[in-house]
Amino acid sequence: MERNIASGDVECEYYDVEQVHGISHYLLWTVATACIEKTYGDLFRSPVSALDEAKKELIDFLHTHPLSPPSYLNATHSPSDRAKAVLDQFVHS
């Protein structure tokens, strides 16, 4: 993966549709989990109310943290496994 510094976009040269679908599914799950965790125990907020905040925090996390997955994942793991590891870091941060 390469990061375009001028635009902030991340370019990926991997185009396997099944892998991209799996990553997008896990990305949605990550945002939903973050919304639920942000509103847990707050009677006056629903998970939907935290959506914009969770998306902003995820974008900030991806911009400030390296895009490389943890060291225990190597090149033999699939791109979706590597993306899941990075998103898990966000959920647990």
mmCIF file of N, CA and C in Angstrom:
data_model
loop_
_atom_site.group_PDB
_atom_site.id
_atom_site.type_symbol
_atom_site.label_atom_id
_atom_site.label_comp_id
_atom_site.label_asym_id
_atom_site.label_seq_id
_atom_site.Cartn_x
_atom_site.Cartn_y
_atom_site.Cartn_z
ATOM 1 N N MET A 1 0.836 -1.168 0.000
ATOM 2 C CA MET A 1 0.000 0.000 0.000
ATOM 3 C C MET A 1 0.881 1.232 0.000
ATOM 4 N N GLU A 2 0.431 2.227 -0.703
ATOM 5 C CA GLU A 2 1.156 3.481 -0.734
ATOM 6 C C GLU A 2 0.211 4.601 -0.350
ATOM 7 N N ARG A 3 0.725 5.559 0.375
ATOM 8 C CA ARG A 3 -0.087 6.692 0.798
ATOM 9 C C ARG A 3 0.272 7.890 -0.066
ATOM 10 N N ASN A 4 -0.729 8.522 -0.673
ATOM 11 C CA ASN A 4 -0.539 9.737 -1.442
ATOM 12 C C ASN A 4 -0.596 10.890 -0.455
ATOM 13 N N ILE A 5 0.544 11.483 -0.157
ATOM 14 C CA ILE A 5 0.616 12.490 0.903
ATOM 15 C C ILE A 5 -0.197 13.723 0.539
ATOM 16 N N ALA A 6 -0.200 14.122 -0.715
ATOM 17 C CA ALA A 6 -0.906 15.345 -1.100
ATOM 18 C C ALA A 6 -2.407 15.237 -0.863
ATOM 19 N N SER A 7 -3.006 14.122 -1.239
ATOM 20 C CA SER A 7 -4.461 13.997 -1.111
ATOM 21 C C SER A 7 -4.883 13.219 0.124
ATOM 22 N N GLY A 8 -3.965 12.481 0.746
ATOM 23 C CA GLY A 8 -4.313 11.677 1.909
ATOM 24 C C GLY A 8 -4.911 10.334 1.543
ATOM 25 N N ASP A 9 -5.016 10.048 0.254
ATOM 26 C CA ASP A 9 -5.584 8.779 -0.194
ATOM 27 C C ASP A 9 -4.571 7.653 -0.050
ATOM 28 N N VAL A 10 -5.093 6.457 0.078
ATOM 29 C CA VAL A 10 -4.246 5.275 0.132
ATOM 30 C C VAL A 10 -4.477 4.494 -1.150
ATOM 31 N N GLU A 11 -3.402 4.246 -1.877
ATOM 32 C CA GLU A 11 -3.509 3.493 -3.113
ATOM 33 C C GLU A 11 -3.134 2.045 -2.845
ATOM 34 N N CYS A 12 -3.957 1.152 -3.329
ATOM 35 C CA CYS A 12 -3.702 -0.269 -3.150
ATOM 36 C C CYS A 12 -3.696 -0.919 -4.527
ATOM 37 N N GLU A 13 -2.687 -1.684 -4.806
ATOM 38 C CA GLU A 13 -2.577 -2.318 -6.112
ATOM 39 C C GLU A 13 -3.196 -3.702 -6.128
ATOM 40 N N TYR A 14 -3.950 -4.035 -5.119
ATOM 41 C CA TYR A 14 -4.555 -5.357 -4.996
ATOM 42 C C TYR A 14 -6.025 -5.246 -5.357
ATOM 43 N N TYR A 15 -6.493 -6.028 -6.354
ATOM 44 C CA TYR A 15 -7.850 -5.853 -6.857
ATOM 45 C C TYR A 15 -8.693 -7.118 -6.805
ATOM 46 N N ASP A 16 -8.428 -8.029 -5.909
ATOM 47 C CA ASP A 16 -9.240 -9.229 -5.777
ATOM 48 C C ASP A 16 -10.580 -8.833 -5.160
ATOM 49 N N VAL A 17 -11.658 -9.001 -5.924
ATOM 50 C CA VAL A 17 -12.978 -8.533 -5.508
ATOM 51 C C VAL A 17 -13.420 -9.189 -4.202
ATOM 52 N N GLU A 18 -13.171 -10.460 -4.036
ATOM 53 C CA GLU A 18 -13.576 -11.142 -2.801
ATOM 54 C C GLU A 18 -12.830 -10.586 -1.592
ATOM 55 N N GLN A 19 -11.554 -10.308 -1.756
ATOM 56 C CA GLN A 19 -10.777 -9.732 -0.660
ATOM 57 C C GLN A 19 -11.277 -8.324 -0.325
ATOM 58 N N VAL A 20 -11.532 -7.522 -1.359
ATOM 59 C CA VAL A 20 -12.032 -6.161 -1.136
ATOM 60 C C VAL A 20 -13.397 -6.204 -0.462
ATOM 61 N N HIS A 21 -14.249 -7.133 -0.868
ATOM 62 C CA HIS A 21 -15.567 -7.277 -0.239
ATOM 63 C C HIS A 21 -15.414 -7.642 1.238
ATOM 64 N N GLY A 22 -14.522 -8.564 1.540
ATOM 65 C CA GLY A 22 -14.287 -8.957 2.928
ATOM 66 C C GLY A 22 -13.757 -7.804 3.769
ATOM 67 N N ILE A 23 -12.849 -7.024 3.191
ATOM 68 C CA ILE A 23 -12.299 -5.875 3.909
ATOM 69 C C ILE A 23 -13.383 -4.834 4.156
ATOM 70 N N SER A 24 -14.224 -4.566 3.150
ATOM 71 C CA SER A 24 -15.290 -3.572 3.333
ATOM 72 C C SER A 24 -16.303 -4.041 4.370
ATOM 73 N N HIS A 25 -16.605 -5.331 4.387
ATOM 74 C CA HIS A 25 -17.521 -5.875 5.396
ATOM 75 C C HIS A 25 -16.928 -5.690 6.795
ATOM 76 N N TYR A 26 -15.655 -5.984 6.946
ATOM 77 C CA TYR A 26 -15.007 -5.842 8.246
ATOM 78 C C TYR A 26 -14.895 -4.371 8.644
ATOM 79 N N LEU A 27 -14.709 -3.489 7.662
ATOM 80 C CA LEU A 27 -14.658 -2.055 7.942
ATOM 81 C C LEU A 27 -15.991 -1.570 8.503
ATOM 82 N N LEU A 28 -17.095 -2.008 7.911
ATOM 83 C CA LEU A 28 -18.419 -1.645 8.429
ATOM 84 C C LEU A 28 -18.620 -2.194 9.836
ATOM 85 N N TRP A 29 -18.189 -3.419 10.069
ATOM 86 C CA TRP A 29 -18.296 -4.024 11.395
ATOM 87 C C TRP A 29 -17.489 -3.221 12.414
ATOM 88 N N THR A 30 -16.314 -2.755 12.013
ATOM 89 C CA THR A 30 -15.460 -1.973 12.905
ATOM 90 C C THR A 30 -16.124 -0.664 13.297
ATOM 91 N N VAL A 31 -16.701 0.034 12.320
ATOM 92 C CA VAL A 31 -17.377 1.300 12.615
ATOM 93 C C VAL A 31 -18.589 1.052 13.510
ATOM 94 N N ALA A 32 -19.344 -0.006 13.243
ATOM 95 C CA ALA A 32 -20.503 -0.327 14.084
ATOM 96 C C ALA A 32 -20.070 -0.644 15.513
ATOM 97 N N THR A 33 -18.996 -1.403 15.661
ATOM 98 C CA THR A 33 -18.487 -1.727 16.994
ATOM 99 C C THR A 33 -18.060 -0.469 17.734
ATOM 100 N N ALA A 34 -17.384 0.427 17.037
ATOM 101 C CA ALA A 34 -16.943 1.676 17.663
ATOM 102 C C ALA A 34 -18.142 2.512 18.111
ATOM 103 N N CYS A 35 -19.195 2.552 17.304
ATOM 104 C CA CYS A 35 -20.397 3.318 17.669
ATOM 105 C C CYS A 35 -21.056 2.737 18.911
ATOM 106 N N ILE A 36 -21.142 1.433 18.979
ATOM 107 C CA ILE A 36 -21.762 0.788 20.144
ATOM 108 C C ILE A 36 -20.923 1.033 21.395
ATOM 109 N N GLU A 37 -19.608 0.913 21.268
ATOM 110 C CA GLU A 37 -18.743 1.130 22.430
ATOM 111 C C GLU A 37 -18.790 2.570 22.913
ATOM 112 N N LYS A 38 -18.942 3.525 21.983
ATOM 113 C CA LYS A 38 -18.995 4.931 22.368
ATOM 114 C C LYS A 38 -20.269 5.272 23.124
ATOM 115 N N THR A 39 -21.338 4.538 22.887
ATOM 116 C CA THR A 39 -22.621 4.869 23.512
ATOM 117 C C THR A 39 -23.018 3.887 24.600
ATOM 118 N N TYR A 40 -22.191 2.919 24.887
ATOM 119 C CA TYR A 40 -22.515 1.910 25.895
ATOM 120 C C TYR A 40 -22.710 2.573 27.256
ATOM 121 N N GLY A 41 -23.839 2.343 27.859
ATOM 122 C CA GLY A 41 -24.132 2.891 29.179
ATOM 123 C C GLY A 41 -24.686 4.299 29.168
ATOM 124 N N ASP A 42 -24.771 4.929 28.008
ATOM 125 C CA ASP A 42 -25.325 6.282 27.906
ATOM 126 C C ASP A 42 -26.772 6.167 27.453
ATOM 127 N N LEU A 43 -27.689 6.435 28.349
ATOM 128 C CA LEU A 43 -29.114 6.273 28.042
ATOM 129 C C LEU A 43 -29.629 7.294 27.042
ATOM 130 N N PHE A 44 -28.895 8.387 26.846
ATOM 131 C CA PHE A 44 -29.388 9.472 26.011
ATOM 132 C C PHE A 44 -28.764 9.499 24.621
ATOM 133 N N ARG A 45 -27.923 8.530 24.310
ATOM 134 C CA ARG A 45 -27.303 8.468 22.976
ATOM 135 C C ARG A 45 -27.524 7.096 22.379
ATOM 136 N N SER A 46 -27.809 7.084 21.096
ATOM 137 C CA SER A 46 -27.926 5.818 20.377
ATOM 138 C C SER A 46 -26.646 5.616 19.567
ATOM 139 N N PRO A 47 -26.365 4.384 19.153
ATOM 140 C CA PRO A 47 -25.166 4.153 18.343
ATOM 141 C C PRO A 47 -25.130 4.998 17.069
ATOM 142 N N VAL A 48 -26.293 5.285 16.493
ATOM 143 C CA VAL A 48 -26.331 6.100 15.272
ATOM 144 C C VAL A 48 -25.810 7.504 15.550
ATOM 145 N N SER A 49 -26.063 8.022 16.743
ATOM 146 C CA SER A 49 -25.615 9.376 17.072
ATOM 147 C C SER A 49 -24.092 9.473 17.152
ATOM 148 N N ALA A 50 -23.420 8.375 17.317
ATOM 149 C CA ALA A 50 -21.956 8.374 17.416
ATOM 150 C C ALA A 50 -21.277 8.065 16.089
ATOM 151 N N LEU A 51 -22.054 7.881 15.034
ATOM 152 C CA LEU A 51 -21.486 7.458 13.749
ATOM 153 C C LEU A 51 -20.482 8.457 13.196
ATOM 154 N N ASP A 52 -20.849 9.735 13.132
ATOM 155 C CA ASP A 52 -19.925 10.726 12.572
ATOM 156 C C ASP A 52 -18.633 10.804 13.375
ATOM 157 N N GLU A 53 -18.755 10.758 14.685
ATOM 158 C CA GLU A 53 -17.582 10.809 15.553
ATOM 159 C C GLU A 53 -16.697 9.575 15.354
ATOM 160 N N ALA A 54 -17.313 8.401 15.243
ATOM 161 C CA ALA A 54 -16.547 7.163 15.057
ATOM 162 C C ALA A 54 -15.837 7.156 13.703
ATOM 163 N N LYS A 55 -16.519 7.623 12.655
ATOM 164 C CA LYS A 55 -15.880 7.675 11.334
ATOM 165 C C LYS A 55 -14.689 8.625 11.356
ATOM 166 N N LYS A 56 -14.859 9.785 11.998
ATOM 167 C CA LYS A 56 -13.763 10.751 12.076
ATOM 168 C C LYS A 56 -12.580 10.157 12.842
ATOM 169 N N GLU A 57 -12.865 9.483 13.944
ATOM 170 C CA GLU A 57 -11.785 8.872 14.723
ATOM 171 C C GLU A 57 -11.073 7.772 13.942
ATOM 172 N N LEU A 58 -11.819 6.994 13.152
ATOM 173 C CA LEU A 58 -11.194 5.948 12.339
ATOM 174 C C LEU A 58 -10.285 6.566 11.284
ATOM 175 N N ILE A 59 -10.751 7.611 10.638
ATOM 176 C CA ILE A 59 -9.925 8.284 9.626
ATOM 177 C C ILE A 59 -8.676 8.868 10.270
ATOM 178 N N ASP A 60 -8.841 9.521 11.420
ATOM 179 C CA ASP A 60 -7.682 10.068 12.129
ATOM 180 C C ASP A 60 -6.711 8.957 12.527
ATOM 181 N N PHE A 61 -7.244 7.824 12.988
ATOM 182 C CA PHE A 61 -6.403 6.689 13.370
ATOM 183 C C PHE A 61 -5.599 6.194 12.171
ATOM 184 N N LEU A 62 -6.259 6.053 11.027
ATOM 185 C CA LEU A 62 -5.569 5.547 9.838
ATOM 186 C C LEU A 62 -4.525 6.533 9.330
ATOM 187 N N HIS A 63 -4.753 7.831 9.545
ATOM 188 C CA HIS A 63 -3.781 8.834 9.100
ATOM 189 C C HIS A 63 -2.598 8.956 10.049
ATOM 190 N N THR A 64 -2.806 8.692 11.333
ATOM 191 C CA THR A 64 -1.725 8.894 12.295
ATOM 192 C C THR A 64 -0.947 7.625 12.623
ATOM 193 N N HIS A 65 -1.514 6.473 12.339
ATOM 194 C CA HIS A 65 -0.831 5.211 12.628
ATOM 195 C C HIS A 65 -0.295 4.619 11.330
ATOM 196 N N PRO A 66 0.787 3.902 11.413
ATOM 197 C CA PRO A 66 1.321 3.272 10.198
ATOM 198 C C PRO A 66 0.325 2.263 9.632
ATOM 199 N N LEU A 67 0.311 2.145 8.323
ATOM 200 C CA LEU A 67 -0.614 1.222 7.665
ATOM 201 C C LEU A 67 -0.118 -0.212 7.700
ATOM 202 N N SER A 68 1.016 -0.427 8.301
ATOM 203 C CA SER A 68 1.522 -1.794 8.366
ATOM 204 C C SER A 68 0.855 -2.531 9.522
ATOM 205 N N PRO A 69 0.521 -3.776 9.305
ATOM 206 C CA PRO A 69 -0.102 -4.573 10.360
ATOM 207 C C PRO A 69 0.923 -4.966 11.417
ATOM 208 N N PRO A 70 0.482 -5.563 12.496
ATOM 209 C CA PRO A 70 1.410 -5.995 13.545
ATOM 210 C C PRO A 70 2.481 -6.938 12.999
ATOM 211 N N SER A 71 3.574 -7.017 13.715
ATOM 212 C CA SER A 71 4.728 -7.792 13.240
ATOM 213 C C SER A 71 4.456 -9.290 13.129
ATOM 214 N N TYR A 72 3.459 -9.813 13.853
ATOM 215 C CA TYR A 72 3.200 -11.253 13.761
ATOM 216 C C TYR A 72 2.551 -11.645 12.434
ATOM 217 N N LEU A 73 2.063 -10.671 11.673
ATOM 218 C CA LEU A 73 1.531 -10.977 10.340
ATOM 219 C C LEU A 73 2.638 -10.742 9.327
ATOM 220 N N ASN A 74 2.856 -11.700 8.483
ATOM 221 C CA ASN A 74 3.887 -11.547 7.471
ATOM 222 C C ASN A 74 3.255 -11.606 6.087
ATOM 223 N N ALA A 75 4.075 -11.674 5.087
ATOM 224 C CA ALA A 75 3.593 -11.630 3.708
ATOM 225 C C ALA A 75 2.725 -12.825 3.335
ATOM 226 N N THR A 76 2.762 -13.894 4.107
ATOM 227 C CA THR A 76 1.962 -15.067 3.758
ATOM 228 C C THR A 76 0.493 -14.888 4.127
ATOM 229 N N HIS A 77 0.170 -13.921 4.955
ATOM 230 C CA HIS A 77 -1.225 -13.676 5.318
ATOM 231 C C HIS A 77 -1.921 -12.900 4.198
ATOM 232 N N SER A 78 -3.210 -13.113 4.065
ATOM 233 C CA SER A 78 -3.962 -12.443 3.007
ATOM 234 C C SER A 78 -4.123 -10.959 3.332
ATOM 235 N N PRO A 79 -4.369 -10.144 2.315
ATOM 236 C CA PRO A 79 -4.588 -8.713 2.557
ATOM 237 C C PRO A 79 -5.751 -8.453 3.511
ATOM 238 N N SER A 80 -6.791 -9.284 3.461
ATOM 239 C CA SER A 80 -7.913 -9.061 4.372
ATOM 240 C C SER A 80 -7.500 -9.337 5.814
ATOM 241 N N ASP A 81 -6.632 -10.328 6.043
ATOM 242 C CA ASP A 81 -6.131 -10.582 7.395
ATOM 243 C C ASP A 81 -5.310 -9.398 7.895
ATOM 244 N N ARG A 82 -4.524 -8.837 7.004
ATOM 245 C CA ARG A 82 -3.693 -7.698 7.380
ATOM 246 C C ARG A 82 -4.556 -6.475 7.677
ATOM 247 N N ALA A 83 -5.594 -6.229 6.865
ATOM 248 C CA ALA A 83 -6.501 -5.097 7.108
ATOM 249 C C ALA A 83 -7.273 -5.296 8.405
ATOM 250 N N LYS A 84 -7.721 -6.520 8.658
ATOM 251 C CA LYS A 84 -8.444 -6.809 9.905
ATOM 252 C C LYS A 84 -7.570 -6.522 11.119
ATOM 253 N N ALA A 85 -6.294 -6.847 11.032
ATOM 254 C CA ALA A 85 -5.388 -6.600 12.158
ATOM 255 C C ALA A 85 -5.264 -5.105 12.441
ATOM 256 N N VAL A 86 -5.171 -4.297 11.390
ATOM 257 C CA VAL A 86 -5.082 -2.847 11.571
ATOM 258 C C VAL A 86 -6.382 -2.310 12.155
ATOM 259 N N LEU A 87 -7.532 -2.798 11.663
ATOM 260 C CA LEU A 87 -8.822 -2.337 12.179
ATOM 261 C C LEU A 87 -9.048 -2.804 13.613
ATOM 262 N N ASP A 88 -8.555 -3.982 13.953
ATOM 263 C CA ASP A 88 -8.637 -4.444 15.343
ATOM 264 C C ASP A 88 -7.850 -3.519 16.269
ATOM 265 N N GLN A 89 -6.724 -3.017 15.779
ATOM 266 C CA GLN A 89 -5.948 -2.067 16.574
ATOM 267 C C GLN A 89 -6.788 -0.827 16.872
ATOM 268 N N PHE A 90 -7.575 -0.377 15.890
ATOM 269 C CA PHE A 90 -8.441 0.790 16.102
ATOM 270 C C PHE A 90 -9.505 0.494 17.148
ATOM 271 N N VAL A 91 -10.150 -0.653 17.047
ATOM 272 C CA VAL A 91 -11.223 -0.999 17.983
ATOM 273 C C VAL A 91 -10.686 -1.069 19.408
ATOM 274 N N HIS A 92 -9.481 -1.586 19.573
ATOM 275 C CA HIS A 92 -8.928 -1.763 20.911
ATOM 276 C C HIS A 92 -8.173 -0.539 21.413
ATOM 277 N N SER A 93 -8.111 0.512 20.600
ATOM 278 C CA SER A 93 -7.396 1.724 21.047
ATOM 279 C C SER A 93 -8.315 2.663 21.794
#
